[in-house]
């Protein structure tokens, strides 16, 4: 790949490759991962002498350079610092991560009939169910049930479930806390 060993090992650790591979294999894995990201047009790879330079591209795969979201022009949402500081990025299953992002992307609450998970979000009903169950078990989302009259139902009623972020993922949670404030609070709590 043409990068210093330290940089390759840094990326290998960041990609989680070193957990399952020897160091030489991990370095080769970095090259494979960056190639895959480049093929998806999420990063650009350039040569600068003998080294590779990685350039962030827009997350929509348009091959345009990455720009920071603008509040009124580019819709985005923030993750609570808890996602990183409590290692949810490492401990949540892939279905739970996907559903957390889906729930957080909704302006209010998420109504998701499981049979609509595939056409609406591209994930199977089973995956959606597993992800939501894990998020509820870890108190990261709250569920609200509403019974609605439905003439085509055998009982005349159907159950609708609505999901909202909970804890520090809820609106007004730690998403507005700066990282320096979070670090200060952690230091004060351990003192």
Coordinates of N, CA and C in Angstrom, one line a residue:
X1 N 0.8 -1.2 0.0 CA 0.0 0.0 0.0 C 0.9 1.2 0.0
X2 N 2.1 1.1 0.4 CA 3.0 2.2 0.3 C 2.9 3.2 1.5
X3 N 2.3 2.8 2.6 CA 2.2 3.7 3.7 C 3.1 3.2 4.8
X4 N 3.5 4.0 5.8 CA 4.3 3.6 6.9 C 3.6 2.5 7.6
X5 N 4.4 1.7 8.3 CA 3.8 0.6 9.1 C 2.8 1.1 10.1
X6 N 3.2 2.2 10.8 CA 2.4 2.7 11.8 C 1.0 3.1 11.3
X7 N 1.0 3.8 10.2 CA -0.3 4.2 9.6 C -1.2 3.0 9.2
X8 N -0.5 2.0 8.6 CA -1.3 0.8 8.2 C -1.8 0.1 9.4
X9 N -1.0 0.0 10.5 CA -1.5 -0.6 11.7 C -2.6 0.2 12.4
X10 N -2.5 1.5 12.3 CA -3.6 2.3 12.9 C -4.9 2.0 12.2
X11 N -4.9 2.0 10.8 CA -6.1 1.7 10.1 C -6.6 0.3 10.3
X12 N -5.6 -0.7 10.4 CA -6.0 -2.1 10.7 C -6.8 -2.2 12.0
X13 N -6.3 -1.5 13.0 CA -7.0 -1.4 14.3 C -8.3 -0.7 14.2
X14 N -8.4 0.4 13.5 CA -9.6 1.1 13.3 C -10.7 0.3 12.6
X15 N -10.3 -0.5 11.6 CA -11.2 -1.4 10.8 C -11.5 -2.7 11.6
X16 N -10.8 -2.9 12.7 CA -11.1 -4.1 13.5 C -10.4 -5.4 12.9
X17 N -9.5 -5.2 12.0 CA -8.8 -6.3 11.3 C -7.8 -7.0 12.2
X18 N -7.2 -6.3 13.1 CA -6.1 -6.9 14.0 C -6.7 -7.9 14.9
X19 N -8.0 -7.9 15.2 CA -8.5 -8.9 16.2 C -8.5 -10.3 15.6
X20 N -8.5 -10.5 14.3 CA -8.6 -11.8 13.8 C -7.5 -12.2 12.8
X21 N -6.5 -11.3 12.7 CA -5.4 -11.6 11.7 C -4.0 -11.2 12.3
X22 N -3.0 -11.9 11.8 CA -1.7 -11.5 12.1 C -1.4 -10.1 11.5
X23 N -0.3 -9.5 12.0 CA 0.0 -8.1 11.5 C 0.2 -8.0 10.0
X24 N 0.9 -8.9 9.4 CA 1.1 -8.8 8.0 C -0.2 -8.9 7.2
X25 N -1.0 -9.9 7.7 CA -2.3 -10.0 7.0 C -3.2 -8.8 7.3
X26 N -3.1 -8.2 8.4 CA -3.9 -7.1 8.8 C -3.6 -5.9 7.8
X27 N -2.3 -5.7 7.6 CA -1.8 -4.7 6.6 C -2.4 -4.9 5.2
X28 N -2.4 -6.2 4.8 CA -3.0 -6.5 3.5 C -4.5 -6.2 3.5
X29 N -5.1 -6.5 4.7 CA -6.6 -6.3 4.8 C -6.9 -4.8 4.7
X30 N -6.1 -3.9 5.2 CA -6.3 -2.5 5.0 C -6.4 -2.1 3.6
X31 N -5.5 -2.7 2.8 CA -5.6 -2.4 1.3 C -6.9 -2.9 0.7
X32 N -7.4 -4.0 1.1 CA -8.6 -4.6 0.6 C -9.8 -3.7 1.0
X33 N -9.8 -3.3 2.3 CA -10.9 -2.5 2.8 C -10.9 -1.1 2.1
X34 N -9.8 -0.5 2.0 CA -9.8 0.8 1.3 C -10.1 0.7 -0.2
X35 N -9.8 -0.4 -0.8 CA -10.2 -0.6 -2.2 C -11.7 -0.8 -2.3
X36 N -12.3 -1.5 -1.4 CA -13.7 -1.7 -1.3 C -14.4 -0.3 -1.1
X37 N -13.9 0.5 -0.2 CA -14.5 1.8 0.0 C -14.3 2.7 -1.2
X38 N -13.2 2.6 -1.9 CA -13.0 3.4 -3.1 C -14.0 2.9 -4.2
X39 N -14.2 1.6 -4.3 CA -15.1 1.1 -5.3 C -16.5 1.6 -5.1
X40 N -16.9 1.8 -3.8 CA -18.2 2.3 -3.4 C -18.3 3.8 -3.5
X41 N -17.2 4.4 -3.9 CA -17.1 5.9 -4.1 C -17.3 6.6 -2.7
X42 N -16.8 6.0 -1.6 CA -16.9 6.6 -0.3 C -15.6 7.3 0.0
X43 N -14.5 6.8 -0.6 CA -13.2 7.5 -0.4 C -12.5 7.5 -1.8
X44 N -11.6 8.4 -1.9 CA -10.7 8.4 -3.1 C -9.3 8.1 -2.6
X45 N -8.5 7.4 -3.4 CA -7.2 7.0 -3.1 C -6.3 7.7 -4.1
X46 N -5.3 8.4 -3.6 CA -4.3 9.1 -4.5 C -2.9 8.7 -4.0
X47 N -2.0 8.7 -5.0 CA -0.6 8.4 -4.7 C 0.1 9.7 -4.5
X48 N 0.9 9.8 -3.4 CA 1.8 10.9 -3.1 C 3.1 10.3 -2.9
X49 N 3.9 10.3 -3.9 CA 5.2 9.6 -3.8 C 5.0 8.1 -3.7
X50 N 5.5 7.5 -2.6 CA 5.3 6.1 -2.4 C 4.2 5.8 -1.4
X51 N 3.5 6.9 -1.0 CA 2.4 6.7 0.0 C 1.1 6.9 -0.7
X52 N 0.1 6.3 0.0 CA -1.3 6.5 -0.4 C -1.9 7.6 0.4
X53 N -2.7 8.4 -0.2 CA -3.5 9.4 0.5 C -5.0 9.1 0.3
X54 N -5.7 9.0 1.4 CA -7.1 8.8 1.4 C -7.9 10.1 1.5
X55 N -8.9 10.2 0.6 CA -9.7 11.4 0.6 C -11.1 11.0 0.8
X56 N -11.8 11.7 1.7 CA -13.2 11.4 2.0 C -14.1 11.9 0.9
X57 N -15.0 11.1 0.5 CA -16.0 11.5 -0.5 C -17.4 11.5 0.1
X58 N -18.4 12.1 -0.5 CA -19.7 12.2 0.0 C -20.3 10.8 0.2
X59 N -21.1 10.6 1.3 CA -21.6 9.3 1.7 C -22.7 8.8 0.7
X60 N -23.1 9.6 -0.3 CA -24.1 9.2 -1.2 C -23.6 8.4 -2.4
X61 N -22.2 8.3 -2.4 CA -21.6 7.5 -3.5 C -21.5 8.3 -4.8
X62 N -21.7 9.6 -4.8 CA -21.7 10.4 -6.0 C -20.3 10.7 -6.5
X63 N -19.3 10.4 -5.7 CA -17.9 10.6 -6.1 C -17.5 12.1 -5.9
X64 N -18.3 12.9 -5.3 CA -18.0 14.3 -5.0 C -17.3 14.4 -3.7
X65 N -16.4 15.4 -3.5 CA -15.7 15.5 -2.3 C -16.6 15.7 -1.1
X66 N -16.2 15.2 0.1 CA -17.0 15.3 1.3 C -17.0 16.7 1.7
X67 N -18.2 17.2 2.1 CA -18.3 18.5 2.8 C -19.1 18.3 4.1
X68 N -18.8 19.1 5.1 CA -19.6 19.0 6.3 C -21.0 19.4 6.1
X69 N -22.0 18.7 6.7 CA -23.4 19.1 6.6 C -23.7 20.5 7.0
X70 N -24.5 21.2 6.3 CA -25.0 22.6 6.7 C -26.3 22.4 7.3
X71 N -26.5 23.1 8.4 CA -27.8 22.9 9.2 C -29.0 22.9 8.4
X72 N -29.2 23.9 7.5 CA -30.5 24.1 6.8 C -30.5 23.5 5.5
X73 N -29.4 23.1 4.9 CA -29.4 22.7 3.5 C -29.1 21.2 3.4
X74 N -28.5 20.5 4.3 CA -28.1 19.1 4.2 C -28.6 18.4 5.4
X75 N -29.7 17.5 5.2 CA -30.2 16.9 6.4 C -29.2 15.9 7.0
X76 N -29.1 15.9 8.3 CA -28.2 14.9 9.0 C -28.7 14.8 10.4
X77 N -28.2 13.8 11.1 CA -28.5 13.7 12.5 C -27.2 13.4 13.3
X78 N -27.2 13.6 14.6 CA -26.1 13.4 15.4 C -26.3 12.2 16.3
X79 N -25.2 11.5 16.5 CA -25.2 10.3 17.4 C -24.8 10.8 18.8
X80 N -25.4 10.3 19.8 CA -25.0 10.6 21.1 C -23.5 10.2 21.3
X81 N -22.8 10.9 22.1 CA -21.4 10.5 22.4 C -21.4 9.1 23.1
X82 N -22.5 8.7 23.7 CA -22.6 7.4 24.3 C -22.3 6.3 23.3
X83 N -22.7 6.5 22.0 CA -22.4 5.5 21.0 C -20.9 5.1 21.0
X84 N -20.1 6.1 21.2 CA -18.6 5.9 21.2 C -18.1 5.6 22.6
X85 N -18.5 6.4 23.6 CA -17.9 6.2 24.9 C -18.4 5.0 25.6
X86 N -19.6 4.5 25.3 CA -20.1 3.2 25.9 C -19.9 2.1 25.0
X87 N -19.2 2.3 23.9 CA -18.8 1.2 22.9 C -19.9 0.5 22.3
X88 N -21.0 1.2 22.1 CA -22.1 0.6 21.3 C -21.7 0.3 19.9
X89 N -20.8 1.1 19.3 CA -20.3 0.8 18.0 C -19.7 -0.6 17.9
X90 N -19.2 -1.1 19.0 CA -18.5 -2.4 19.1 C -19.4 -3.5 19.6
X91 N -20.4 -3.2 20.5 CA -21.1 -4.2 21.1 C -22.5 -4.5 20.5
X92 N -23.1 -3.5 19.8 CA -24.3 -3.7 19.1 C -24.2 -4.6 17.9
X93 N -25.1 -5.5 17.7 CA -25.1 -6.3 16.5 C -25.4 -5.4 15.2
X94 N -25.1 -5.9 14.1 CA -25.4 -5.1 12.8 C -26.8 -4.8 12.7
X95 N -27.8 -5.8 13.0 CA -29.2 -5.4 12.9 C -29.6 -4.2 13.9
X96 N -29.0 -4.3 15.1 CA -29.3 -3.2 16.1 C -28.7 -1.9 15.6
X97 N -27.5 -1.9 15.0 CA -26.9 -0.6 14.5 C -27.8 -0.1 13.4
X98 N -28.2 -0.9 12.5 CA -29.0 -0.5 11.4 C -30.3 0.1 11.9
X99 N -31.0 -0.5 12.8 CA -32.3 0.0 13.3 C -32.1 1.2 14.1
X100 N -31.0 1.3 14.9 CA -30.7 2.5 15.6 C -30.6 3.7 14.7
X101 N -29.9 3.6 13.6 CA -29.7 4.7 12.6 C -31.1 5.0 12.0
X102 N -31.9 4.0 11.7 CA -33.2 4.2 11.1 C -34.1 5.0 12.1
X103 N -34.1 4.6 13.3 CA -34.9 5.3 14.4 C -34.5 6.7 14.5
X104 N -33.1 6.9 14.6 CA -32.6 8.2 14.8 C -32.9 9.1 13.5
X105 N -33.0 8.5 12.4 CA -33.2 9.3 11.2 C -34.6 9.9 11.1
X106 N -35.5 9.4 11.8 CA -36.9 9.8 11.8 C -37.1 11.1 12.6
X107 N -37.9 12.1 12.1 CA -38.0 13.3 12.8 C -38.8 13.2 14.1
X108 N -39.8 12.3 14.1 CA -40.6 12.0 15.3 C -40.4 10.6 15.8
X109 N -41.4 9.8 15.6 CA -41.3 8.4 15.9 C -41.3 7.5 14.7
X110 N -40.8 6.3 14.8 CA -40.8 5.4 13.7 C -41.9 4.4 13.8
X111 N -42.8 4.4 12.7 CA -43.8 3.3 12.6 C -43.2 2.3 11.6
X112 N -43.0 1.1 12.0 CA -42.4 0.1 11.1 C -43.1 -1.2 11.1
X113 N -44.1 -1.4 10.3 CA -44.7 -2.8 10.2 C -43.6 -3.7 9.6
X114 N -43.3 -4.8 10.3 CA -42.1 -5.6 9.9 C -42.2 -6.1 8.5
X115 N -43.4 -6.3 7.9 CA -43.5 -6.7 6.5 C -43.0 -5.6 5.5
X116 N -42.9 -4.3 6.1 CA -42.5 -3.2 5.2 C -41.0 -2.9 5.4
X117 N -40.3 -3.6 6.2 CA -38.9 -3.3 6.5 C -38.1 -3.5 5.2
X118 N -38.4 -4.5 4.4 CA -37.6 -4.7 3.1 C -37.9 -3.6 2.1
X119 N -39.2 -3.4 1.7 CA -39.4 -2.3 0.7 C -39.0 -0.9 1.2
X120 N -39.1 -0.6 2.5 CA -38.9 0.7 3.0 C -37.4 1.0 3.3
X121 N -36.7 -0.1 3.8 CA -35.3 0.1 4.3 C -34.3 -0.9 3.7
X122 N -34.8 -1.9 3.0 CA -33.9 -2.8 2.4 C -33.4 -3.9 3.3
X123 N -34.1 -4.1 4.5 CA -33.6 -5.2 5.4 C -34.8 -6.1 5.6
X124 N -34.5 -7.3 5.9 CA -35.6 -8.3 6.1 C -36.4 -8.0 7.4
X125 N -37.6 -8.6 7.4 CA -38.5 -8.4 8.6 C -37.8 -9.1 9.8
X126 N -37.1 -10.2 9.7 CA -36.4 -10.9 10.8 C -35.3 -10.0 11.3
X127 N -34.5 -9.4 10.4 CA -33.4 -8.5 10.8 C -34.0 -7.3 11.6
X128 N -35.0 -6.7 11.1 CA -35.6 -5.6 11.8 C -36.1 -6.0 13.1
X129 N -36.8 -7.1 13.2 CA -37.3 -7.6 14.5 C -36.1 -7.8 15.5
X130 N -35.0 -8.5 15.1 CA -33.9 -8.7 15.9 C -33.3 -7.4 16.4
X131 N -33.1 -6.5 15.5 CA -32.5 -5.2 15.8 C -33.3 -4.4 16.8
X132 N -34.6 -4.3 16.6 CA -35.5 -3.6 17.5 C -35.5 -4.3 18.9
X133 N -35.5 -5.6 18.9 CA -35.6 -6.3 20.2 C -34.3 -6.0 21.0
X134 N -33.1 -6.0 20.3 CA -31.9 -5.7 21.0 C -31.8 -4.3 21.5
X135 N -32.3 -3.4 20.7 CA -32.3 -2.0 21.1 C -33.3 -1.8 22.3
X136 N -34.4 -2.4 22.3 CA -35.3 -2.3 23.5 C -34.7 -3.0 24.7
X137 N -34.0 -4.1 24.5 CA -33.4 -4.8 25.7 C -32.3 -3.9 26.3
X138 N -31.6 -3.1 25.5 CA -30.6 -2.3 26.0 C -31.1 -0.9 26.4
X139 N -32.4 -0.7 26.3 CA -33.0 0.6 26.6 C -32.5 1.7 25.7
X140 N -32.2 1.5 24.5 CA -31.8 2.5 23.5 C -33.0 3.0 22.7
X141 N -34.0 2.3 22.6 CA -35.3 2.8 22.0 C -36.5 2.4 22.9
X142 N -37.5 3.2 22.8 CA -38.7 2.9 23.5 C -39.8 2.6 22.5
X143 N -40.7 1.7 22.9 CA -41.8 1.3 22.0 C -43.1 1.7 22.6
X144 N -44.0 2.1 21.7 CA -45.3 2.5 22.1 C -46.3 1.7 21.2
X145 N -47.3 1.1 21.8 CA -48.3 0.3 21.1 C -49.6 1.0 21.0
X146 N -50.2 1.0 19.8 CA -51.5 1.6 19.6 C -52.4 0.6 18.9
X147 N -53.6 0.4 19.4 CA -54.5 -0.5 18.7 C -55.5 0.3 17.8
X148 N -55.6 -0.1 16.6 CA -56.4 0.6 15.6 C -57.4 -0.3 15.0
X149 N -58.6 0.2 14.8 CA -59.7 -0.6 14.1 C -59.3 -0.9 12.7
X150 N -59.5 -2.1 12.3 CA -59.2 -2.5 10.9 C -60.2 -3.6 10.5
X151 N -61.0 -3.2 9.6 CA -62.1 -4.1 9.2 C -61.6 -5.4 8.6
X152 N -60.5 -5.5 8.0 CA -60.0 -6.7 7.3 C -59.3 -7.7 8.3
X153 N -59.1 -7.2 9.6 CA -58.5 -8.1 10.6 C -59.5 -9.0 11.1
X154 N -59.1 -10.2 11.5 CA -60.0 -11.2 12.1 C -60.7 -10.7 13.4
X155 N -60.0 -9.9 14.1 CA -60.5 -9.4 15.4 C -61.2 -8.0 15.2
X156 N -60.9 -7.4 14.1 CA -61.4 -6.0 13.9 C -60.4 -5.0 14.3
X157 N -59.3 -5.4 14.9 CA -58.2 -4.5 15.4 C -56.9 -5.0 14.9
X158 N -55.9 -4.0 14.7 CA -54.5 -4.3 14.5 C -53.6 -3.6 15.5
X159 N -52.5 -4.1 15.7 CA -51.6 -3.5 16.6 C -50.5 -2.7 15.8
X160 N -50.3 -1.5 16.2 CA -49.3 -0.7 15.6 C -48.2 -0.3 16.6
X161 N -47.0 -0.5 16.3 CA -45.9 -0.2 17.2 C -45.1 1.0 16.7
X162 N -44.8 1.9 17.6 CA -44.0 3.1 17.2 C -42.8 3.1 18.1
X163 N -41.6 3.5 17.5 CA -40.4 3.5 18.2 C -39.8 4.9 18.2
X164 N -39.2 5.2 19.4 CA -38.5 6.5 19.6 C -37.2 6.2 20.3
X165 N -36.2 7.1 20.0 CA -34.9 6.9 20.7 C -35.1 7.1 22.2
X166 N -34.3 6.4 23.0 CA -34.4 6.5 24.5 C -33.1 6.9 25.1
X167 N -33.1 7.3 26.3 CA -31.8 7.6 27.0 C -31.1 8.8 26.4
X168 N -29.8 8.7 26.3 CA -29.0 9.8 25.7 C -29.2 9.9 24.2
X169 N -29.9 8.9 23.6 CA -30.2 9.0 22.1 C -31.5 9.8 21.9
X170 N -32.3 10.0 22.9 CA -33.5 10.8 22.8 C -33.2 12.3 22.5
X171 N -34.1 13.0 22.0 CA -33.9 14.4 21.7 C -33.5 15.1 23.0
X172 N -32.5 16.0 23.0 CA -32.1 16.7 24.2 C -31.2 15.9 25.1
X173 N -30.8 14.7 24.6 CA -29.8 13.9 25.4 C -28.4 14.4 25.2
X174 N -27.5 13.4 25.2 CA -26.0 13.8 25.1 C -25.6 14.3 23.8
X175 N -26.5 14.2 22.8 CA -26.1 14.7 21.4 C -25.7 16.1 21.4
X176 N -26.2 16.9 22.4 CA -25.9 18.3 22.4 C -24.7 18.6 23.4
X177 N -24.2 17.6 24.0 CA -23.1 17.7 24.9 C -21.8 17.7 24.1
X178 N -20.9 18.7 24.4 CA -19.6 18.7 23.6 C -18.8 17.6 24.2
X179 N -17.8 17.1 23.3 CA -16.9 16.1 23.7 C -16.1 16.5 24.9
X180 N -15.6 17.8 25.0 CA -14.9 18.3 26.1 C -15.7 18.3 27.4
X181 N -17.0 18.6 27.3 CA -17.9 18.5 28.5 C -18.0 17.1 28.9
X182 N -18.1 16.1 28.0 CA -18.3 14.7 28.3 C -17.0 14.2 29.0
X183 N -15.8 14.6 28.5 CA -14.6 14.2 29.2 C -14.5 14.8 30.6
X184 N -14.8 16.1 30.7 CA -14.8 16.7 32.0 C -15.7 16.0 33.0
X185 N -16.9 15.7 32.6 CA -17.8 15.0 33.4 C -17.3 13.6 33.9
X186 N -16.6 13.0 32.9 CA -16.1 11.6 33.2 C -14.9 11.8 34.3
X187 N -14.1 12.8 34.1 CA -13.0 13.0 35.1 C -13.6 13.3 36.4
X188 N -14.6 14.2 36.5 CA -15.2 14.6 37.8 C -15.8 13.4 38.4
X189 N -16.5 12.5 37.7 CA -17.1 11.4 38.2 C -16.1 10.4 38.8
X190 N -14.9 10.3 38.2 CA -13.9 9.3 38.7 C -13.1 9.9 39.8
X191 N -13.2 11.2 40.0 CA -12.4 11.9 41.1 C -13.0 11.7 42.5

